[in-house]
Amino acid sequence: MSTVTRAYVSRLAGLTVFDPNGDRVGKVRDIVVALRVGTAAPRVLGVVVEVVARRRIFVPMGRVTAIDPGAVMLASGTLNLKRFEQRAGETLVLGELLDRQVTINESGRPAHVVDAGMEQARTGDWVLSRLAVQEPGRIGRRGQLHQVSWDEVTGLALPQTGQGAETLIATYRELNAADMAHALQELPIKRRHEVAEAMDDERLADVLGELPEAEQIIILGTLEDSRAADVLEEMDPDDAADLLSELPNVDRNRLLELMEPDEAESVRQLLKYSEDTAGGLMTSEPVILAPDATIAEALARVRQEELTPSLASQVYVCRPPSATPTGRYLGLAHIQRLLREPPSTLVSGVLDDLEPLKPEAPLAEVTHYFATYNLVAAPVVDAQGRLVGAVSVDDVLDHLLPDDWRERSRRG
C-alpha cells in the first residue's frame, strides 16, 4: 500500500492501527485538531484510537509514521493507555466539526460540513486543509456539494477577541516551547494556571521543561495528582527527575506511584545520582540499537520527531536488552558517519570507540569531555559496562548558566 499525504477523516474512521511490528493496536475513532484564530487551517494534534475493552486513548500525530488507504502505522508500540479526555482548545473532527454550519465566502450561502481533509505539510505536521460542504437543497433533493479550502468558509475559526484559555492557547499554538514558557510567565497567575490546565499533556510537559524550577513546582501543584503524573510521564526523564527532586519526599513518592511503572522506574534511576554529575545530567532514553541493526534503521530512528537535535546526532549500539541499563555497551555512531555509508551496512561496523563517561563524573569533567571531543551528546556507562544514559549539551549548558538564566532571558 502507498502512503498518502492527504486523507479525508470520514475514510479514516474504523481503519486498523498497527505498531512497527505489524501487531494490531486498535481502530481509529476520531481525529483531534486545534482550531486557530483567523483563517489559518487547524493543526492535527493526534488520533483517538479504540483499543481493548472499548477504551479510547490518544495517540499524538508525531507517533504516526504512515497513513495508508487501509491502515495507520505507528512509530512505536509503546503507548499511553490512559483513557482519552478532551481538553480545552481541542476539537473532535467527527464528533464536533462535521455537520457544523458555515458560510461559503464567495457566494455568501450557508452550507454544512460533511467531511474534512487532512494534509501533511512540508514540515511534517498535519493540518486540516480541505472541507467538503453541502448547501441546503430543495425538499426531496440534495444540495450542491463543494470542496473548498479551510479559508474559503467562515464559521469554524476561534473568535479574534476574547480572553478565554482556549483562544489564548490557539494564539500561542505556533510558539516553540521556550517562547510559550516566556509568554506564560507574562500572564496573571490565575490566567497562567487556566492556560496550563487547558494544554494537552505533551505540550505542557515541553513548556514546563523551559520554565524556572520555582514556576514548574507552582504549576505542577495546581494540577490534580493524576494529571500531574501524566504530565511527568510526557517529560524527558531527566527533566522529570530534576523537577521531582525539588519536591518534598512525600509528594515525590506519591507522584511516582501514580506514574506508569516503566516511566517511574526511569525517573527513579536518575534520582539516585547527584544533579551535578553525568548521571544527574543524563537522559535514560537515547537512541539505542542492537549490533545487527543496519544504517538504514539507524537513520529512520534519528528522524523521529520527538528527538532533540543533540540526541539525534548519534546512536548507541549495545547488546540486548535495549532499554537502559542495557547489555554491554559496544560504541556509538555519529549521524555524519551514518550518512556517508551504504544503508545496508551494519551500524556495528562504523562505531567510534570513544571512552564513555562514568555516572559519577563531576560536571567539570563532563564539560571538559564535551570540549575535548567536540560533542553535542555523550554516552554514560556504569561499572558493569552497561549504557545507562546519555548527556546532551543543552543539559550541560543548563547547569553551567546561572540559576536564574531563564528569568533573565525573559526580562531581556
Short mmCIF file of C-alpha atoms in Angstrom, two decimals:
data_model
loop_
_atom_site.label_atom_id
_atom_site.label_comp_id
_atom_site.label_asym_id
_atom_site.label_seq_id
_atom_site.Cartn_x
_atom_site.Cartn_y
_atom_site.Cartn_z
CA MET A 1 0.00 0.00 0.00
CA SER A 2 1.18 3.53 -0.74
CA THR A 3 1.43 6.21 1.91
CA VAL A 4 -0.93 9.15 1.36
CA THR A 5 -0.22 12.81 2.10
CA ARG A 6 -3.92 13.79 2.19
CA ALA A 7 -6.72 11.81 3.80
CA TYR A 8 -10.41 12.51 4.45
CA VAL A 9 -11.34 11.91 8.04
CA SER A 10 -14.56 10.01 7.32
CA ARG A 11 -12.48 7.43 5.42
CA LEU A 12 -10.01 7.09 8.29
CA ALA A 13 -12.72 6.19 10.79
CA GLY A 14 -12.56 2.48 11.54
CA LEU A 15 -9.12 1.91 9.98
CA THR A 16 -6.89 -0.51 11.86
CA VAL A 17 -3.87 0.93 13.65
CA PHE A 18 -0.66 -1.15 13.64
CA ASP A 19 2.58 -0.87 15.62
CA PRO A 20 6.03 -1.14 13.89
CA ASN A 21 5.99 -4.95 14.29
CA GLY A 22 2.72 -5.25 12.41
CA ASP A 23 0.70 -6.04 15.53
CA ARG A 24 -2.81 -4.63 15.74
CA VAL A 25 -3.21 -1.78 18.25
CA GLY A 26 -6.84 -0.80 17.70
CA LYS A 27 -9.09 1.23 15.38
CA VAL A 28 -9.31 4.92 14.52
CA ARG A 29 -12.37 6.53 16.09
CA ASP A 30 -11.70 10.26 15.61
CA ILE A 31 -9.12 12.92 14.81
CA VAL A 32 -8.21 15.67 17.30
CA VAL A 33 -7.41 19.14 15.91
CA ALA A 34 -6.66 22.56 17.35
CA LEU A 35 -8.71 25.39 15.90
CA ARG A 36 -6.85 28.66 15.39
CA VAL A 37 -7.68 32.34 15.45
CA GLY A 38 -8.37 33.78 11.99
CA THR A 39 -8.23 31.78 8.75
CA ALA A 40 -5.26 29.50 9.48
CA ALA A 41 -6.02 25.81 8.99
CA PRO A 42 -6.25 23.79 12.24
CA ARG A 43 -3.27 21.68 13.22
CA VAL A 44 -3.93 17.97 13.66
CA LEU A 45 -2.88 17.00 17.19
CA GLY A 46 -3.46 13.27 17.09
CA VAL A 47 -5.73 10.27 16.70
CA VAL A 48 -8.32 8.81 19.06
CA VAL A 49 -7.77 5.05 18.93
CA GLU A 50 -10.11 2.45 20.39
CA VAL A 51 -8.11 -0.37 21.98
CA VAL A 52 -9.23 -3.36 24.06
CA ALA A 53 -12.44 -3.21 26.11
CA ARG A 54 -13.66 -0.21 24.05
CA ARG A 55 -11.14 2.04 25.80
CA ARG A 56 -10.27 5.11 23.76
CA ILE A 57 -6.75 6.51 24.02
CA PHE A 58 -4.94 9.44 22.43
CA VAL A 59 -2.01 8.89 20.05
CA PRO A 60 -0.04 12.07 19.18
CA MET A 61 0.30 12.70 15.43
CA GLY A 62 4.07 12.63 15.82
CA ARG A 63 3.81 8.91 16.55
CA VAL A 64 2.08 8.25 13.20
CA THR A 65 4.59 7.26 10.51
CA ALA A 66 2.22 6.40 7.66
CA ILE A 67 -1.42 6.64 6.66
CA ASP A 68 -2.30 4.06 4.02
CA PRO A 69 -5.68 3.54 2.31
CA GLY A 70 -6.33 0.60 4.63
CA ALA A 71 -4.30 1.20 7.78
CA VAL A 72 -2.48 3.64 10.06
CA MET A 73 1.10 2.80 11.09
CA LEU A 74 2.77 3.94 14.32
CA ALA A 75 6.45 4.59 15.03
CA SER A 76 6.36 2.87 18.40
CA GLY A 77 4.43 0.12 20.14
CA THR A 78 4.75 1.97 23.45
CA LEU A 79 1.52 3.90 24.09
CA ASN A 80 -0.06 5.81 26.95
CA LEU A 81 -3.15 3.74 27.73
CA LYS A 82 -4.79 6.44 29.82
CA ARG A 83 -8.39 6.96 28.71
CA PHE A 84 -8.71 9.88 26.28
CA GLU A 85 -10.09 13.07 27.81
CA GLN A 86 -10.72 16.04 25.55
CA ARG A 87 -9.15 19.31 26.71
CA ALA A 88 -9.91 22.95 26.09
CA GLY A 89 -8.65 24.03 22.68
CA GLU A 90 -9.19 20.55 21.20
CA THR A 91 -11.90 19.73 18.67
CA LEU A 92 -13.01 16.27 17.52
CA VAL A 93 -13.47 16.29 13.75
CA LEU A 94 -16.07 13.52 13.51
CA GLY A 95 -17.72 14.27 16.83
CA GLU A 96 -17.93 18.06 16.64
CA LEU A 97 -16.83 19.52 13.31
CA LEU A 98 -18.94 17.55 10.84
CA ASP A 99 -22.48 18.90 10.35
CA ARG A 100 -21.41 22.34 11.60
CA GLN A 101 -22.94 25.20 9.63
CA VAL A 102 -20.60 27.52 7.74
CA THR A 103 -20.86 30.30 5.19
CA ILE A 104 -19.19 29.98 1.78
CA ASN A 105 -17.24 33.21 1.35
CA GLU A 106 -17.57 33.51 -2.42
CA SER A 107 -21.35 33.15 -2.61
CA GLY A 108 -22.37 34.09 0.93
CA ARG A 109 -24.58 30.98 1.02
CA PRO A 110 -24.91 28.74 4.07
CA ALA A 111 -23.71 25.14 4.00
CA HIS A 112 -22.85 22.40 6.42
CA VAL A 113 -19.63 20.39 6.71
CA VAL A 114 -19.89 16.77 5.51
CA ASP A 115 -16.19 15.82 5.55
CA ALA A 116 -12.74 17.24 6.24
CA GLY A 117 -9.42 16.52 4.55
CA MET A 118 -6.12 16.48 6.46
CA GLU A 119 -2.88 17.10 4.62
CA GLN A 120 0.78 16.73 5.55
CA ALA A 121 2.78 19.95 5.20
CA ARG A 122 6.45 20.14 4.22
CA THR A 123 7.37 20.47 7.88
CA GLY A 124 5.84 17.05 8.55
CA ASP A 125 2.90 18.49 10.53
CA TRP A 126 -0.63 17.57 9.51
CA VAL A 127 -3.26 20.30 9.06
CA LEU A 128 -6.97 20.21 8.30
CA SER A 129 -6.68 21.95 4.94
CA ARG A 130 -9.83 20.94 2.99
CA LEU A 131 -13.55 20.75 3.66
CA ALA A 132 -16.40 19.09 1.84
CA VAL A 133 -19.51 21.26 2.38
CA GLN A 134 -23.06 20.87 1.12
CA GLU A 135 -25.61 23.60 0.55
CA PRO A 136 -29.21 23.00 1.63
CA GLY A 137 -31.31 21.52 -1.22
CA ARG A 138 -34.93 21.76 -2.14
CA ILE A 139 -37.35 19.37 -0.45
CA GLY A 140 -36.53 15.84 -1.54
CA ARG A 141 -33.28 16.87 -3.22
CA ARG A 142 -29.70 17.02 -2.09
CA GLY A 143 -27.95 20.35 -2.18
CA GLN A 144 -24.85 21.18 -4.14
CA LEU A 145 -21.60 19.70 -2.80
CA HIS A 146 -18.43 21.81 -2.76
CA GLN A 147 -14.83 21.01 -1.95
CA VAL A 148 -13.17 24.11 -0.53
CA SER A 149 -10.04 25.08 1.35
CA TRP A 150 -10.33 25.93 5.04
CA ASP A 151 -10.03 29.69 4.46
CA GLU A 152 -12.87 29.73 1.88
CA VAL A 153 -15.55 29.41 4.57
CA THR A 154 -16.33 31.22 7.80
CA GLY A 155 -17.94 29.99 10.99
CA LEU A 156 -15.38 27.49 12.29
CA ALA A 157 -12.38 29.50 13.50
CA LEU A 158 -11.97 30.83 17.02
CA PRO A 159 -13.02 34.47 17.55
CA GLN A 160 -10.37 37.16 17.20
CA THR A 161 -11.34 38.69 20.55
CA GLY A 162 -11.89 37.20 23.97
CA GLN A 163 -9.56 36.12 26.73
CA GLY A 164 -10.69 32.54 27.26
CA ALA A 165 -7.98 29.94 27.79
CA GLU A 166 -8.99 28.27 24.51
CA THR A 167 -8.35 31.44 22.49
CA LEU A 168 -5.07 32.12 24.28
CA ILE A 169 -3.81 28.60 23.58
CA ALA A 170 -4.76 28.95 19.91
CA THR A 171 -2.91 32.27 19.75
CA TYR A 172 0.22 30.73 21.28
CA ARG A 173 -0.03 27.42 19.40
CA GLU A 174 2.70 28.24 16.88
CA LEU A 175 5.22 29.31 19.51
CA ASN A 176 8.03 26.93 20.37
CA ALA A 177 8.15 25.63 23.93
CA ALA A 178 10.69 28.22 25.16
CA ASP A 179 8.73 31.19 23.76
CA MET A 180 5.49 29.72 25.07
CA ALA A 181 7.07 29.48 28.53
CA HIS A 182 8.04 33.17 28.35
CA ALA A 183 4.54 34.14 27.23
CA LEU A 184 3.03 32.10 30.05
CA GLN A 185 5.11 33.92 32.64
CA GLU A 186 3.77 37.26 31.43
CA LEU A 187 0.18 36.26 32.23
CA PRO A 188 -1.53 36.93 35.57
CA ILE A 189 -1.22 33.96 37.91
CA LYS A 190 -4.88 32.92 37.61
CA ARG A 191 -4.82 33.05 33.79
CA ARG A 192 -1.47 31.23 33.73
CA HIS A 193 -2.95 28.32 35.64
CA GLU A 194 -6.05 28.23 33.42
CA VAL A 195 -3.90 28.03 30.29
CA ALA A 196 -1.69 25.32 31.81
CA GLU A 197 -4.78 23.32 32.76
CA ALA A 198 -6.15 23.59 29.22
CA MET A 199 -2.96 22.46 27.46
CA ASP A 200 -2.58 18.85 26.41
CA ASP A 201 -0.12 16.77 28.46
CA GLU A 202 2.62 16.69 25.81
CA ARG A 203 2.59 20.45 25.21
CA LEU A 204 2.51 21.25 28.92
CA ALA A 205 5.43 18.88 29.51
CA ASP A 206 7.50 20.68 26.86
CA VAL A 207 6.66 24.09 28.31
CA LEU A 208 7.40 23.04 31.90
CA GLY A 209 10.86 21.98 30.80
CA GLU A 210 11.54 25.59 29.74
CA LEU A 211 10.31 27.26 32.94
CA PRO A 212 12.35 28.10 36.05
CA GLU A 213 12.10 25.36 38.68
CA ALA A 214 10.03 27.53 41.02
CA GLU A 215 7.42 28.07 38.28
CA GLN A 216 7.43 24.37 37.43
CA ILE A 217 6.65 23.45 41.02
CA ILE A 218 3.83 26.02 41.29
CA ILE A 219 2.13 24.90 38.07
CA LEU A 220 2.53 21.20 38.86
CA GLY A 221 0.99 21.86 42.27
CA THR A 222 -2.15 23.34 40.69
CA LEU A 223 -2.88 20.11 38.78
CA GLU A 224 -4.71 17.11 40.13
CA ASP A 225 -2.26 14.38 41.12
CA SER A 226 -3.33 12.04 38.30
CA ARG A 227 -2.87 14.82 35.72
CA ALA A 228 0.48 15.83 37.22
CA ALA A 229 1.67 12.21 36.90
CA ASP A 230 0.57 12.12 33.25
CA VAL A 231 2.50 15.31 32.51
CA LEU A 232 5.61 13.96 34.24
CA GLU A 233 5.39 10.86 32.03
CA GLU A 234 5.46 13.08 28.94
CA MET A 235 8.53 15.00 30.12
CA ASP A 236 12.04 13.84 29.30
CA PRO A 237 13.07 11.58 32.19
CA ASP A 238 15.94 13.88 33.18
CA ASP A 239 13.64 16.92 33.29
CA ALA A 240 11.05 14.97 35.30
CA ALA A 241 13.76 13.84 37.73
CA ASP A 242 15.03 17.41 38.15
CA LEU A 243 11.52 18.63 38.91
CA LEU A 244 10.68 15.82 41.32
CA SER A 245 13.97 16.28 43.16
CA GLU A 246 12.74 19.73 44.23
CA LEU A 247 9.57 18.34 45.85
CA PRO A 248 9.21 17.04 49.41
CA ASN A 249 9.74 13.27 49.64
CA VAL A 250 6.09 12.55 50.36
CA ASP A 251 4.90 14.46 47.27
CA ARG A 252 7.62 12.95 45.08
CA ASN A 253 6.81 9.39 46.12
CA ARG A 254 3.07 9.93 45.67
CA LEU A 255 3.52 11.14 42.08
CA LEU A 256 5.96 8.36 41.25
CA GLU A 257 3.42 5.80 42.43
CA LEU A 258 0.80 7.30 40.09
CA MET A 259 3.09 7.17 37.04
CA GLU A 260 3.29 4.17 34.71
CA PRO A 261 5.77 1.69 36.26
CA ASP A 262 8.25 1.83 33.36
CA GLU A 263 8.25 5.63 33.26
CA ALA A 264 8.57 5.89 37.02
CA GLU A 265 11.48 3.44 37.11
CA SER A 266 13.46 5.53 34.60
CA VAL A 267 12.98 8.60 36.77
CA ARG A 268 13.83 6.73 39.98
CA GLN A 269 17.12 5.60 38.46
CA LEU A 270 18.05 9.20 37.62
CA LEU A 271 17.11 10.43 41.10
CA LYS A 272 19.86 8.22 42.54
CA TYR A 273 22.57 10.46 41.08
CA SER A 274 23.73 13.87 42.25
CA GLU A 275 22.45 16.59 39.92
CA ASP A 276 25.98 17.89 39.18
CA THR A 277 27.28 14.55 37.84
CA ALA A 278 26.97 12.83 34.46
CA GLY A 279 24.31 10.53 35.98
CA GLY A 280 22.28 13.52 37.19
CA LEU A 281 22.57 15.31 33.86
CA MET A 282 21.80 12.40 31.55
CA THR A 283 18.59 11.21 29.94
CA SER A 284 17.83 7.50 30.12
CA GLU A 285 16.22 7.41 26.65
CA PRO A 286 18.90 7.90 23.96
CA VAL A 287 18.69 6.11 20.60
CA ILE A 288 19.85 2.52 21.26
CA LEU A 289 20.33 -0.13 18.58
CA ALA A 290 21.34 -3.79 18.53
CA PRO A 291 24.60 -4.80 16.81
CA ASP A 292 22.73 -6.33 13.84
CA ALA A 293 20.81 -3.11 13.03
CA THR A 294 21.52 -1.51 9.66
CA ILE A 295 22.43 2.09 8.95
CA ALA A 296 19.02 2.47 7.27
CA GLU A 297 17.37 1.51 10.56
CA ALA A 298 19.59 3.93 12.48
CA LEU A 299 18.70 6.83 10.17
CA ALA A 300 15.00 6.00 10.50
CA ARG A 301 15.30 6.16 14.29
CA VAL A 302 17.07 9.54 14.40
CA ARG A 303 14.38 11.02 12.13
CA GLN A 304 11.76 10.63 14.87
CA GLU A 305 10.15 14.00 15.57
CA GLU A 306 10.29 13.79 19.36
CA LEU A 307 14.10 13.55 19.46
CA THR A 308 16.07 16.69 20.24
CA PRO A 309 18.81 17.59 17.72
CA SER A 310 21.53 16.63 20.22
CA LEU A 311 20.07 13.17 20.92
CA ALA A 312 19.51 12.64 17.18
CA SER A 313 23.18 13.35 16.48
CA GLN A 314 24.31 9.82 17.32
CA VAL A 315 23.13 6.30 18.10
CA TYR A 316 24.44 3.90 20.72
CA VAL A 317 24.99 0.21 19.99
CA CYS A 318 24.54 -2.27 22.85
CA ARG A 319 23.91 -5.94 23.45
CA PRO A 320 20.30 -6.73 24.50
CA PRO A 321 18.34 -5.56 26.39
CA SER A 322 17.99 -2.28 24.50
CA ALA A 323 16.37 -0.32 27.37
CA THR A 324 18.67 1.32 29.91
CA PRO A 325 20.51 -0.15 31.70
CA THR A 326 21.36 -2.11 28.56
CA GLY A 327 23.50 -5.12 27.87
CA ARG A 328 27.19 -4.50 27.20
CA TYR A 329 27.87 -1.14 25.57
CA LEU A 330 29.75 -1.54 22.24
CA GLY A 331 30.16 2.01 20.97
CA LEU A 332 28.45 4.91 19.23
CA ALA A 333 27.96 6.05 15.64
CA HIS A 334 27.68 9.70 14.64
CA ILE A 335 24.94 10.68 12.19
CA GLN A 336 27.53 12.28 9.90
CA ARG A 337 29.27 8.91 9.54
CA LEU A 338 25.93 7.15 9.02
CA LEU A 339 25.11 9.46 6.11
CA ARG A 340 28.36 8.54 4.34
CA GLU A 341 27.86 4.76 4.44
CA PRO A 342 25.63 2.42 2.37
CA PRO A 343 22.19 1.95 4.03
CA SER A 344 22.61 -1.84 4.17
CA THR A 345 25.83 -1.65 6.21
CA LEU A 346 25.58 -2.85 9.81
CA VAL A 347 25.81 0.03 12.24
CA SER A 348 28.18 -2.03 14.40
CA GLY A 349 30.74 -1.74 11.61
CA VAL A 350 31.09 2.05 11.87
CA LEU A 351 31.41 2.51 15.62
CA ASP A 352 33.52 5.10 17.39
CA ASP A 353 35.29 3.51 20.37
CA LEU A 354 35.43 6.78 22.32
CA GLU A 355 35.80 6.17 26.06
CA PRO A 356 32.38 6.86 27.67
CA LEU A 357 31.64 8.91 30.77
CA LYS A 358 31.03 7.31 34.15
CA PRO A 359 27.79 8.16 36.03
CA GLU A 360 29.74 9.71 38.92
CA ALA A 361 31.82 12.00 36.64
CA PRO A 362 31.50 15.58 38.03
CA LEU A 363 30.23 18.48 35.93
CA ALA A 364 33.76 19.84 35.34
CA GLU A 365 34.84 16.51 33.86
CA VAL A 366 31.74 16.36 31.68
CA THR A 367 32.33 19.85 30.22
CA HIS A 368 36.00 19.02 29.59
CA TYR A 369 34.92 15.83 27.81
CA PHE A 370 32.49 17.72 25.53
CA ALA A 371 35.08 20.38 24.69
CA THR A 372 37.85 17.84 24.02
CA TYR A 373 35.86 15.70 21.59
CA ASN A 374 33.60 18.42 20.07
CA LEU A 375 30.42 16.56 21.00
CA VAL A 376 26.78 17.53 21.44
CA ALA A 377 25.92 14.28 23.28
CA ALA A 378 27.93 11.67 25.16
CA PRO A 379 27.32 8.11 26.45
CA VAL A 380 27.25 7.28 30.16
CA VAL A 381 28.27 3.72 31.06
CA ASP A 382 28.28 2.10 34.50
CA ALA A 383 30.91 -0.11 36.14
CA GLN A 384 29.31 -3.23 34.61
CA GLY A 385 29.79 -1.85 31.09
CA ARG A 386 26.07 -1.11 30.58
CA LEU A 387 24.79 2.06 28.89
CA VAL A 388 22.67 3.88 31.48
CA GLY A 389 22.02 7.08 29.53
CA ALA A 390 23.43 9.96 27.51
CA VAL A 391 24.26 13.54 28.41
CA SER A 392 23.28 16.21 25.88
CA VAL A 393 24.93 19.59 25.55
CA ASP A 394 21.74 21.52 26.39
CA ASP A 395 21.62 19.88 29.82
CA VAL A 396 25.29 20.75 30.39
CA LEU A 397 24.65 24.39 29.48
CA ASP A 398 21.58 24.47 31.71
CA HIS A 399 23.79 23.61 34.71
CA LEU A 400 26.65 25.92 33.73
CA LEU A 401 24.47 29.02 33.38
CA PRO A 402 23.31 30.97 36.48
CA ASP A 403 20.27 29.50 38.23
CA ASP A 404 18.09 32.43 37.14
CA TRP A 405 19.17 32.48 33.48
CA ARG A 406 15.65 31.73 32.23
CA GLU A 407 14.26 34.63 34.27
CA ARG A 408 17.00 36.96 32.98
CA SER A 409 16.23 35.90 29.40
CA ARG A 410 12.54 36.67 29.91
CA ARG A 411 13.29 40.13 31.31
CA GLY A 412 15.73 40.82 28.49
#
